[in-house]
Coordinates of C-alpha atoms in Angstrom, one line a residue:
Chain A
M397 CA 4.1 16.5 -19.7
P398 CA 6.6 13.9 -20.4
G399 CA 5.3 11.1 -22.7
L400 CA 6.3 7.2 -22.5
E401 CA 8.7 7.6 -25.2
D402 CA 11.0 9.8 -22.9
L403 CA 11.1 7.0 -20.5
Y404 CA 11.1 3.8 -22.6
R405 CA 13.7 4.7 -25.5
E406 CA 14.1 1.9 -28.0
I407 CA 17.6 1.2 -26.7
I408 CA 16.3 0.5 -23.1
L409 CA 13.8 -1.7 -24.3
D410 CA 16.4 -3.6 -26.3
H411 CA 18.4 -4.1 -23.1
Y412 CA 15.4 -5.0 -21.0
R413 CA 14.3 -7.8 -23.7
A414 CA 17.9 -8.9 -24.5
P415 CA 19.9 -8.4 -21.3
R416 CA 23.7 -8.4 -21.8
N417 CA 26.2 -10.5 -19.7
R418 CA 23.4 -12.4 -17.6
G419 CA 25.1 -15.1 -15.6
E420 CA 27.2 -15.7 -12.7
L421 CA 30.9 -15.6 -11.7
A422 CA 32.5 -17.9 -9.1
S423 CA 32.7 -15.9 -5.9
P424 CA 35.4 -15.6 -4.4
P425 CA 37.4 -14.8 -6.5
A426 CA 34.7 -12.7 -8.0
V427 CA 32.9 -10.2 -5.8
R428 CA 29.1 -10.5 -5.5
A429 CA 27.2 -7.3 -4.9
E430 CA 23.4 -7.3 -4.2
G431 CA 21.1 -4.3 -4.3
F432 CA 17.4 -4.0 -3.6
N433 CA 14.8 -1.2 -4.1
P434 CA 12.5 -1.9 -1.1
L435 CA 9.6 0.4 -2.8
C436 CA 9.4 -1.6 -6.2
G437 CA 11.0 -4.9 -5.0
D438 CA 13.7 -4.6 -7.7
E439 CA 16.6 -6.8 -7.4
V440 CA 20.1 -6.5 -8.8
V441 CA 23.1 -8.8 -8.5
L442 CA 26.4 -7.9 -9.7
Y443 CA 29.5 -10.4 -10.1
L444 CA 32.6 -8.4 -10.5
D445 CA 36.0 -9.7 -11.6
V446 CA 38.3 -7.1 -10.8
E447 CA 42.3 -7.6 -11.6
D448 CA 45.1 -5.1 -11.9
G449 CA 42.7 -2.2 -11.5
V450 CA 40.5 -3.2 -14.4
V451 CA 36.9 -4.7 -14.4
K452 CA 38.0 -7.7 -16.2
D453 CA 34.6 -9.4 -16.2
I454 CA 31.1 -8.7 -15.0
K455 CA 28.0 -10.8 -14.9
T456 CA 24.6 -9.8 -13.7
A457 CA 21.5 -11.4 -12.3
G458 CA 18.1 -10.2 -10.4
R459 CA 14.7 -9.3 -11.4
G460 CA 12.8 -6.0 -11.6
C461 CA 11.2 -3.6 -13.9
S462 CA 12.5 -2.6 -17.4
I463 CA 14.3 0.5 -16.2
S464 CA 16.3 -1.2 -13.2
Q465 CA 17.1 -4.4 -15.6
A466 CA 17.9 -2.3 -18.7
S467 CA 20.1 -0.1 -16.6
T468 CA 22.0 -3.0 -15.1
S469 CA 22.5 -4.4 -18.6
M470 CA 23.9 -1.2 -19.9
L471 CA 25.9 -0.6 -16.8
S472 CA 27.3 -4.0 -17.5
A473 CA 28.2 -3.2 -21.0
A474 CA 29.7 0.2 -20.3
V475 CA 32.2 -0.9 -17.5
I476 CA 33.4 -4.4 -18.8
G477 CA 37.1 -4.0 -19.6
K478 CA 37.5 -0.7 -18.3
P479 CA 40.0 0.6 -15.8
L480 CA 38.5 1.3 -12.2
D481 CA 39.3 5.0 -12.3
E482 CA 37.2 5.5 -15.5
V483 CA 34.3 3.2 -14.0
R484 CA 34.2 5.7 -10.7
Q485 CA 33.9 8.5 -13.3
L486 CA 31.3 7.1 -15.2
T487 CA 29.5 6.0 -12.1
S488 CA 29.6 9.8 -10.6
A489 CA 28.9 11.2 -14.2
F490 CA 25.7 8.9 -14.2
K491 CA 24.6 9.7 -10.8
S492 CA 24.8 13.5 -11.5
M493 CA 22.7 12.8 -14.6
M494 CA 20.0 11.0 -12.5
S495 CA 19.9 13.6 -9.9
I496 CA 16.9 16.0 -10.0
H497 CA 17.9 19.3 -9.8
E498 CA 15.1 21.9 -8.7
S499 CA 15.5 23.7 -12.1
N500 CA 14.7 20.3 -13.9
L501 CA 11.4 20.1 -11.9
E502 CA 10.5 23.7 -12.1
N503 CA 11.6 24.0 -15.6
E504 CA 11.1 21.0 -17.5
T505 CA 11.7 22.5 -21.2
E506 CA 15.4 22.9 -19.9
T507 CA 16.0 19.3 -19.6
S508 CA 13.7 18.2 -22.6
Q509 CA 15.5 20.5 -25.1
D510 CA 18.8 18.9 -24.4
E511 CA 19.7 16.8 -27.1
P512 CA 20.8 13.2 -26.5
G513 CA 24.6 13.8 -26.5
T514 CA 27.3 11.3 -25.9
V515 CA 29.3 13.5 -23.5
S516 CA 28.1 14.6 -20.0
S517 CA 29.0 18.1 -18.5
D518 CA 31.9 17.1 -16.7
G519 CA 33.3 15.2 -20.0
V520 CA 32.7 11.9 -19.3
R521 CA 31.4 9.7 -22.6
M522 CA 28.1 8.4 -21.6
G523 CA 27.3 6.7 -24.8
D524 CA 24.0 4.6 -24.6
L525 CA 23.6 5.4 -21.0
E526 CA 22.3 8.8 -22.2
A527 CA 19.2 7.1 -23.0
L528 CA 18.4 6.8 -19.5
Q529 CA 18.3 10.5 -18.9
G530 CA 14.5 10.5 -19.7
V531 CA 13.8 8.6 -16.4
V532 CA 14.7 12.1 -14.2
K533 CA 11.2 13.3 -15.7
F534 CA 9.6 10.2 -13.8
P535 CA 10.7 10.9 -10.2
V536 CA 9.5 7.7 -8.7
R537 CA 11.5 5.7 -11.2
I538 CA 15.0 7.3 -10.5
K539 CA 15.7 4.9 -7.8
C540 CA 15.1 2.1 -10.5
A541 CA 17.8 3.4 -12.8
T542 CA 20.3 4.2 -10.1
L543 CA 20.1 0.7 -8.3
A544 CA 22.6 -1.0 -10.3
W545 CA 25.0 1.9 -10.2
N546 CA 24.7 2.2 -6.4
T547 CA 25.2 -1.7 -6.3
L548 CA 28.4 -1.3 -8.3
T549 CA 29.8 1.1 -6.0
Q550 CA 29.2 -1.2 -3.1
G551 CA 30.9 -4.1 -5.2
L552 CA 33.9 -1.8 -6.0
D553 CA 34.4 -0.9 -2.7
E554 CA 34.4 -4.4 -1.3
A555 CA 36.8 -5.4 -4.1
A556 CA 39.1 -2.7 -3.0
N557 CA 39.4 -4.0 0.8
Chain B
M1023 CA -23.9 -1.7 -16.5
S1024 CA -23.7 1.3 -14.4
T1025 CA -22.1 2.6 -11.2
L1026 CA -23.8 2.2 -7.9
A1027 CA -23.2 6.1 -7.1
P1028 CA -23.4 8.7 -9.5
K1029 CA -20.1 9.6 -10.7
S1030 CA -20.9 13.3 -10.8
D1031 CA -20.9 13.1 -7.1
F1032 CA -17.0 12.6 -7.3
P1033 CA -15.5 16.0 -8.5
L1034 CA -12.0 14.3 -9.0
L1035 CA -13.5 11.6 -11.3
S1036 CA -14.1 14.3 -14.1
R1037 CA -10.5 15.3 -14.4
E1038 CA -8.1 14.3 -17.2
V1039 CA -4.6 12.9 -17.2
H1040 CA -2.5 12.8 -20.4
G1041 CA -5.5 13.8 -22.5
K1042 CA -7.6 10.9 -21.4
S1043 CA -10.6 10.9 -18.9
L1044 CA -9.5 9.4 -15.6
T1045 CA -10.3 5.7 -14.8
Y1046 CA -9.6 5.5 -11.1
L1047 CA -9.0 1.8 -10.0
D1048 CA -7.2 2.1 -6.9
S1049 CA -9.7 2.7 -4.2
A1050 CA -8.3 -0.3 -2.3
A1051 CA -5.5 2.4 -1.5
S1052 CA -7.8 5.1 -1.0
A1053 CA -11.2 6.1 -2.3
Q1054 CA -12.2 9.5 -3.9
K1055 CA -14.7 11.7 -2.0
P1056 CA -18.2 12.6 -2.9
E1057 CA -19.3 16.2 -2.7
Q1058 CA -21.4 15.6 0.3
V1059 CA -18.2 14.7 2.3
L1060 CA -16.3 17.8 0.9
R1061 CA -19.2 20.2 1.6
A1062 CA -19.6 18.8 5.2
M1063 CA -16.0 19.4 5.9
D1064 CA -16.1 22.8 4.4
D1065 CA -19.2 23.9 6.2
A1066 CA -17.5 22.7 9.4
Y1067 CA -14.6 24.9 9.0
R1068 CA -16.7 27.9 7.8
T1069 CA -19.4 27.8 10.2
Y1070 CA -18.8 25.9 13.5
Y1071 CA -15.2 25.1 14.0
A1072 CA -13.7 25.2 17.4
N1073 CA -11.7 22.8 19.5
V1074 CA -13.8 20.2 21.1
H1075 CA -14.9 19.4 24.8
R1076 CA -14.1 21.8 27.6
G1077 CA -15.5 24.9 25.6
V1078 CA -18.2 26.8 27.0
Y1079 CA -19.1 29.0 24.1
T1080 CA -21.6 28.2 21.5
I1081 CA -19.4 27.3 18.4
A1082 CA -17.3 25.0 20.8
E1083 CA -20.4 23.2 21.9
E1084 CA -21.7 23.0 18.2
A1085 CA -18.2 21.3 17.2
T1086 CA -18.2 18.9 20.3
Q1087 CA -21.8 18.1 19.3
A1088 CA -20.9 17.1 15.7
F1089 CA -17.7 15.3 16.8
E1090 CA -19.6 13.2 19.2
A1091 CA -22.4 12.8 16.8
A1092 CA -19.9 11.1 14.4
R1093 CA -18.9 8.7 17.1
R1094 CA -22.6 7.7 17.4
S1095 CA -22.7 7.4 13.6
V1096 CA -19.7 5.0 13.5
A1097 CA -21.4 2.9 16.4
R1098 CA -24.6 2.5 14.6
F1099 CA -22.5 1.9 11.3
I1100 CA -20.7 -1.1 13.0
H1101 CA -23.6 -2.1 15.1
A1102 CA -21.8 -1.4 18.4
E1103 CA -23.5 -2.1 21.4
R1104 CA -22.3 1.2 23.1
T1105 CA -20.9 4.4 21.6
S1106 CA -18.2 4.7 24.1
E1107 CA -16.6 1.6 22.6
V1108 CA -15.7 3.7 19.5
V1109 CA -12.1 5.3 19.6
F1110 CA -11.2 7.7 17.1
T1111 CA -7.5 7.5 16.0
Q1112 CA -5.4 8.5 12.9
G1113 CA -6.2 5.4 11.0
T1114 CA -6.2 1.5 10.8
T1115 CA -2.3 1.6 11.2
A1116 CA -2.7 3.8 14.5
S1117 CA -5.4 1.5 15.9
M1118 CA -3.2 -1.6 15.5
N1119 CA -0.4 0.1 17.0
L1120 CA -2.7 1.2 20.1
L1121 CA -3.9 -2.4 20.4
S1122 CA -0.6 -4.0 20.2
Y1123 CA 1.2 -1.6 22.5
S1124 CA -1.6 -1.1 25.2
W1125 CA -3.2 -4.7 25.1
G1126 CA 0.2 -6.2 24.3
S1127 CA 2.1 -4.5 27.3
A1128 CA -0.8 -5.6 29.7
N1129 CA -1.0 -9.2 28.5
L1130 CA 2.0 -10.4 26.5
R1131 CA 4.9 -12.2 28.2
D1132 CA 8.0 -14.0 27.4
G1133 CA 7.0 -17.2 25.3
D1134 CA 3.6 -16.2 24.4
V1135 CA 2.6 -16.3 20.9
V1136 CA 0.9 -13.8 18.7
V1137 CA -1.3 -15.4 16.0
I1138 CA -1.6 -13.5 12.6
S1139 CA -1.7 -14.7 8.8
Q1140 CA 0.7 -14.5 5.8
M1141 CA -2.0 -12.3 4.1
E1142 CA -1.6 -9.4 6.6
H1143 CA -1.0 -5.9 5.6
H1144 CA 2.3 -4.5 7.4
A1145 CA -0.1 -2.5 9.6
N1146 CA -1.1 -6.0 11.3
V1147 CA 2.5 -7.3 11.2
V1148 CA 5.1 -4.8 12.2
P1149 CA 3.2 -3.4 15.5
W1150 CA 2.9 -7.1 16.6
Q1151 CA 6.7 -7.8 15.7
M1152 CA 7.2 -4.6 17.9
A1153 CA 5.5 -5.9 20.8
C1154 CA 7.2 -9.1 20.5
E1155 CA 10.5 -7.3 20.7
R1156 CA 9.4 -5.6 23.9
T1157 CA 7.8 -8.5 25.6
G1158 CA 9.7 -11.7 24.2
A1159 CA 6.4 -13.0 22.6
E1160 CA 6.6 -14.7 19.4
L1161 CA 4.6 -14.5 16.1
A1162 CA 2.8 -17.8 14.6
W1163 CA 1.5 -17.2 11.0
I1164 CA -1.6 -18.8 9.7
P1165 CA -0.7 -20.2 6.1
I1166 CA -2.9 -19.5 2.9
T1167 CA -3.8 -22.2 0.3
S1168 CA -3.1 -22.0 -3.2
D1169 CA -6.6 -20.3 -3.9
G1170 CA -5.6 -17.5 -1.6
H1171 CA -7.8 -18.6 1.7
L1172 CA -6.7 -18.9 5.1
D1173 CA -5.4 -22.4 5.7
L1174 CA -6.8 -23.4 9.1
S1175 CA -5.9 -27.1 9.0
G1176 CA -2.9 -26.6 11.4
L1177 CA -4.8 -24.0 13.7
E1178 CA -4.7 -26.4 16.8
S1179 CA -1.0 -26.4 16.9
L1180 CA -0.7 -22.8 16.0
L1181 CA -2.8 -21.9 18.9
Q1182 CA -1.0 -23.7 21.6
R1183 CA 0.6 -20.9 23.3
A1184 CA -1.4 -18.3 21.7
K1185 CA -2.6 -15.1 23.8
V1186 CA -4.2 -13.5 20.9
I1187 CA -5.4 -13.8 17.1
S1188 CA -5.1 -10.7 14.9
V1189 CA -6.1 -11.1 11.4
T1190 CA -7.5 -9.3 8.4
A1191 CA -11.2 -9.7 7.6
V1192 CA -10.3 -9.1 3.6
S1193 CA -6.9 -9.3 2.1
N1194 CA -5.6 -6.0 0.5
V1195 CA -3.7 -8.1 -2.1
L1196 CA -5.9 -11.1 -2.8
G1197 CA -9.3 -9.5 -2.3
T1198 CA -10.2 -12.6 -0.3
I1199 CA -12.9 -12.4 2.2
N1200 CA -12.0 -14.3 5.1
D1201 CA -14.5 -16.4 7.0
L1202 CA -13.8 -15.4 10.6
A1203 CA -16.2 -17.5 12.3
P1204 CA -14.0 -20.5 12.8
L1205 CA -11.4 -18.3 14.2
V1206 CA -13.7 -16.4 16.5
T1207 CA -14.9 -19.7 18.0
A1208 CA -11.4 -21.1 18.3
A1209 CA -10.0 -17.9 20.2
H1210 CA -13.0 -17.9 22.6
D1211 CA -12.8 -21.7 23.2
R1212 CA -9.2 -20.7 24.6
N1213 CA -10.5 -17.4 26.4
I1214 CA -8.1 -15.4 24.2
P1215 CA -9.1 -12.5 22.2
I1216 CA -9.3 -12.0 18.4
F1217 CA -8.7 -8.7 16.8
V1218 CA -9.6 -7.9 13.2
D1219 CA -8.1 -5.5 10.7
A1220 CA -11.1 -4.3 8.8
A1221 CA -9.5 -1.8 6.8
Q1222 CA -10.5 -3.5 3.4
S1223 CA -13.6 -4.9 4.7
A1224 CA -15.3 -1.9 6.3
P1225 CA -15.6 -0.2 2.9
H1226 CA -17.1 -3.2 1.2
Q1227 CA -19.6 -5.0 3.3
A1228 CA -21.6 -4.5 6.2
I1229 CA -20.1 -4.7 9.7
D1230 CA -21.8 -6.1 12.8
V1231 CA -19.5 -6.2 15.4
Q1232 CA -21.8 -8.0 17.8
A1233 CA -22.7 -10.8 15.3
L1234 CA -19.0 -11.0 14.5
G1235 CA -18.1 -11.7 18.0
A1236 CA -14.5 -10.3 17.6
D1237 CA -13.1 -8.4 20.4
A1238 CA -11.7 -5.5 18.7
I1239 CA -11.8 -4.0 15.0
A1240 CA -9.8 -1.3 13.1
F1241 CA -10.5 0.6 10.0
S1242 CA -9.7 3.9 8.3
A1243 CA -12.2 6.8 6.8
H1244 CA -10.2 7.5 3.7
K1245 CA -10.8 4.1 2.2
L1246 CA -14.8 4.5 2.7
L1247 CA -15.1 7.9 0.9
G1248 CA -13.9 9.9 3.9
P1249 CA -11.0 11.9 4.7
T1250 CA -7.4 10.9 5.5
G1251 CA -6.2 11.3 9.3
I1252 CA -9.1 9.6 11.0
G1253 CA -9.9 6.0 11.7
V1254 CA -11.5 3.9 14.1
L1255 CA -10.5 1.3 16.8
W1256 CA -13.8 -0.3 18.1
A1257 CA -13.1 -2.7 21.1
R1258 CA -15.3 -4.2 23.7
Q1259 CA -15.7 -1.9 26.7
S1260 CA -14.2 -4.2 29.2
L1261 CA -11.2 -4.6 26.9
L1262 CA -10.7 -1.0 26.5
E1263 CA -11.3 -0.5 30.4
A1264 CA -8.6 -3.3 31.4
I1265 CA -5.7 -1.8 29.2
P1266 CA -3.4 1.2 29.7
P1267 CA -3.6 4.4 27.7
F1268 CA -1.6 4.6 24.7
L1269 CA -0.8 8.1 24.0
G1270 CA -0.8 10.6 27.2
G1271 CA -1.7 14.4 27.1
G1272 CA -4.6 16.7 27.3
E1273 CA -8.1 15.2 27.0
M1274 CA -7.2 11.6 28.3
I1275 CA -7.1 12.3 31.7
S1276 CA -9.5 12.9 34.7
D1277 CA -7.0 14.2 37.0
V1278 CA -3.3 15.1 36.9
R1279 CA -1.3 15.7 40.2
F1280 CA 2.4 16.2 41.1
D1281 CA 2.6 12.3 41.7
G1282 CA 0.7 11.3 38.9
F1283 CA -2.4 11.1 36.7
D1284 CA -5.9 9.2 36.5
A1285 CA -6.9 8.3 33.2
A1286 CA -10.5 9.5 31.9
P1287 CA -13.2 6.8 31.1
V1288 CA -13.4 5.1 27.8
P1289 CA -13.3 6.2 25.0
H1290 CA -11.7 9.5 26.0
K1291 CA -8.8 7.5 27.7
F1292 CA -7.4 6.9 24.2
G1293 CA -8.1 10.3 23.0
A1294 CA -5.0 12.3 23.8
G1295 CA -4.6 15.6 22.1
T1296 CA -6.8 17.6 19.7
P1297 CA -8.7 14.9 17.7
P1298 CA -9.3 15.2 14.1
I1299 CA -12.6 17.0 14.5
V1300 CA -13.5 17.9 10.9
E1301 CA -12.3 14.6 9.8
A1302 CA -14.9 13.1 12.3
V1303 CA -17.5 15.3 10.4
G1304 CA -16.3 14.0 6.9
L1305 CA -16.4 10.4 8.1
R1306 CA -19.8 10.7 9.3
A1307 CA -20.9 12.2 5.9
A1308 CA -19.1 9.3 4.1
I1309 CA -21.1 6.9 6.5
D1310 CA -24.3 8.5 5.7
Y1311 CA -23.6 8.4 1.9
L1312 CA -22.7 4.7 1.9
S1313 CA -25.7 3.8 4.3
A1314 CA -27.9 5.6 1.8
L1315 CA -26.6 3.4 -1.0
G1316 CA -26.8 0.5 1.4
M1317 CA -23.8 -1.7 2.4
D1318 CA -25.3 -5.0 1.0
A1319 CA -25.8 -3.3 -2.4
V1320 CA -22.1 -2.0 -2.2
A1321 CA -20.8 -5.5 -1.6
D1322 CA -23.1 -6.9 -4.6
H1323 CA -21.9 -4.1 -6.8
E1324 CA -18.2 -5.1 -6.2
H1325 CA -18.8 -8.8 -6.8
R1326 CA -20.5 -8.0 -9.9
L1327 CA -17.5 -5.9 -11.1
A1328 CA -15.1 -8.4 -9.8
A1329 CA -16.7 -11.1 -11.7
Y1330 CA -17.0 -9.1 -14.9
A1331 CA -13.3 -8.1 -14.7
M1332 CA -12.0 -11.6 -14.1
D1333 CA -14.0 -12.8 -16.9
R1334 CA -12.9 -10.1 -19.2
L1335 CA -9.2 -10.2 -18.2
Q1336 CA -9.0 -13.8 -18.7
S1337 CA -11.0 -13.9 -22.0
E1338 CA -9.1 -11.1 -23.6
L1339 CA -5.4 -11.5 -22.2
G1340 CA -5.6 -15.4 -21.5
E1341 CA -2.2 -16.7 -20.9
R1342 CA -0.8 -13.4 -20.7
I1343 CA -2.1 -12.7 -17.3
K1344 CA -2.0 -14.5 -14.0
I1345 CA -4.6 -13.5 -11.5
F1346 CA -3.8 -14.0 -7.8
G1347 CA -6.4 -15.1 -5.2
P1348 CA -9.7 -16.9 -5.1
S1349 CA -10.9 -18.1 -8.5
N1350 CA -14.4 -17.7 -7.5
P1351 CA -15.3 -13.9 -7.7
S1352 CA -18.3 -14.3 -4.9
E1353 CA -15.2 -15.0 -2.5
R1354 CA -13.6 -11.7 -3.0
C1355 CA -14.3 -8.1 -2.9
G1356 CA -13.4 -5.7 -5.7
V1357 CA -9.6 -6.0 -5.6
I1358 CA -7.8 -8.0 -8.4
S1359 CA -3.9 -8.5 -8.1
F1360 CA -2.5 -9.7 -11.4
E1361 CA 1.0 -10.3 -13.1
L1362 CA 1.1 -9.5 -16.8
E1363 CA 3.5 -11.8 -18.5
A1364 CA 7.1 -10.4 -19.2
V1365 CA 6.0 -6.9 -17.8
H1366 CA 6.9 -5.8 -14.3
P1367 CA 4.0 -4.3 -12.3
H1368 CA 5.5 -0.7 -12.3
D1369 CA 5.9 -0.8 -16.2
V1370 CA 2.4 -2.0 -16.4
S1371 CA 1.3 1.0 -14.0
Q1372 CA 3.4 3.3 -16.0
V1373 CA 1.8 2.4 -19.3
L1374 CA -1.6 2.3 -18.0
D1375 CA -1.4 5.8 -16.6
E1376 CA -0.6 6.8 -20.4
H1377 CA -4.2 5.6 -20.9
G1378 CA -5.6 7.5 -17.8
V1379 CA -6.0 4.2 -15.9
C1380 CA -4.8 4.4 -12.3
V1381 CA -3.7 1.0 -10.8
R1382 CA -1.2 0.3 -8.0
A1383 CA 1.9 -1.6 -8.4
G1384 CA 4.3 -2.9 -5.8
H1385 CA 4.2 -5.1 -2.7
H1386 CA 1.1 -3.2 -1.1
C1387 CA 2.7 -3.3 2.1
A1388 CA 2.3 -7.2 2.1
K1389 CA 5.8 -8.2 1.7
P1390 CA 5.3 -11.6 3.7
L1391 CA 2.5 -12.5 1.3
M1392 CA 4.6 -11.5 -1.9
R1393 CA 7.2 -14.0 -0.5
I1394 CA 4.4 -16.7 -0.4
L1395 CA 3.3 -15.8 -4.0
D1396 CA 7.1 -15.7 -5.0
V1397 CA 6.9 -12.3 -6.9
P1398 CA 8.6 -9.0 -6.1
A1399 CA 5.4 -7.0 -6.7
T1400 CA 2.0 -7.2 -8.3
A1401 CA -0.2 -4.7 -10.1
R1402 CA -3.7 -4.2 -8.5
A1403 CA -6.8 -3.0 -9.8
S1404 CA -9.6 -2.3 -7.2
F1405 CA -13.2 -1.2 -7.9
Y1406 CA -15.5 0.9 -5.7
V1407 CA -19.1 2.4 -5.9
Y1408 CA -18.3 4.9 -8.6
N1409 CA -16.9 2.4 -10.9
E1410 CA -18.5 0.4 -13.7
E1411 CA -18.2 -2.4 -16.6
S1412 CA -16.7 0.4 -19.0
D1413 CA -13.9 1.3 -16.5
I1414 CA -12.9 -2.5 -16.6
D1415 CA -13.1 -2.5 -20.5
R1416 CA -10.5 0.4 -20.4
L1417 CA -8.1 -1.4 -18.0
V1418 CA -8.3 -4.6 -20.4
A1419 CA -7.6 -2.5 -23.4
A1420 CA -4.6 -0.7 -21.8
L1421 CA -3.2 -4.0 -20.5
D1422 CA -3.3 -5.2 -23.9
A1423 CA -1.5 -2.2 -25.2
A1424 CA 1.0 -2.3 -22.4
H1425 CA 1.8 -6.1 -23.4
R1426 CA 2.4 -5.2 -26.9
F1427 CA 4.4 -2.3 -25.6
F1428 CA 7.0 -4.5 -23.9
V1429 CA 6.7 -7.8 -25.7

């Protein structure tokens, strides 16, 4: 049975207690994207300054549980200054890390034996984001972790239009 | 310092999670079931199960007798004048949908007003919003005071175009026991009906529908030690007779022709399809169990636990906890919603689970109330007949641990 230490890794608690890139950007020119998790009442707001195909700046707001807010903070640190194609790759790698495959549910040892690495299966550098992998063992909390990333996708789509 | 009902009557309460004995503090969401209910249902399936009504053979007759005995048992439990006023539904939500659809389609028109309150469960909000969309009626909301009571100071103006009042007897979030008498009087002064969501009150205090004076009440079996899948709509015979059926199908007709149908007399008019037969047997066993404890004793037990919990939470956690709802424990049933400083309710619930303590976290299907309280969610502990002071001690210790973990 997964323990609390799988869910609340120290790096996650650090981002929760001291969230990075909190604040607002004037919108426009920045894009403002908002995401809600109706189940928990988690709320994530992202301000994205996209210029010349690069996430030049990002600020975050909102409130919610430690997982949703830490994930938002970690996202902001991971995408700031990155070209859009890398951000898209990271988003897709993160979402696939957070998807529950049946083998994970039926055979928990398979995932728990995975050493926290820094590179995802499709070769994308995950860095600190790997710490959120433990959330997969707590299925009701997965939406908390993916909320910021879904909001980011929504914001980037808007910025592209 | 003890439970009201023996813990040993409830098989589930003897299990462990994460190596800890289970402390179940989520009875406001659903109660655990005593052996007596489990055995009654098992016995029904094993010895006299068949579809009810219309069967001529022996076990069909026995099943019908048991099903109708459950209806009489409910009628006695709520002091209904007539057994035919008791309609079995799937639960409170289904009862409210029946009322808002059938009563609403016969009575609501463009510009009419439906009065509900800001502390309603979605089951007494959304069906009315749907009825308003169908009919052009509007909702008006009774506000709440800072202490978590209904604020009736502006009732006169709220009632100006009102066609019905539909309110909860007990808040599933704040635990507030509402004084319904002024609302019943106000409704009847205007010749409009008042419906009561009794989902939280039926498990916790005696109900006398004749003394209450409301025109309909709704509750679920699963919160009062009974099974899921069955609930009750009680309404005055005249009201049930005056409104159209809700679901059509078998059992609810007295005749079906090529050019139409005639509805069966109440309550069968609202009993389309095979009813929850064994669930009715379970509900009756739950009512017997609670009646043996005595509903006044149940209410006293909850007040005592609520008082103990509020005292312990405040003395042990002090500024670190904010409790919502009435500060006087005698004004609430055994439901306590709270916010732990700097820890989101979902994180509270997650850490408590590690200690074997089950509390609910979320909006409790009361999003309008969450907006008034200005919180996205709360954590909620609720107590029932199988809880005792030591359960609350474990809650307090686990909350202290949760706070230390995050802050």
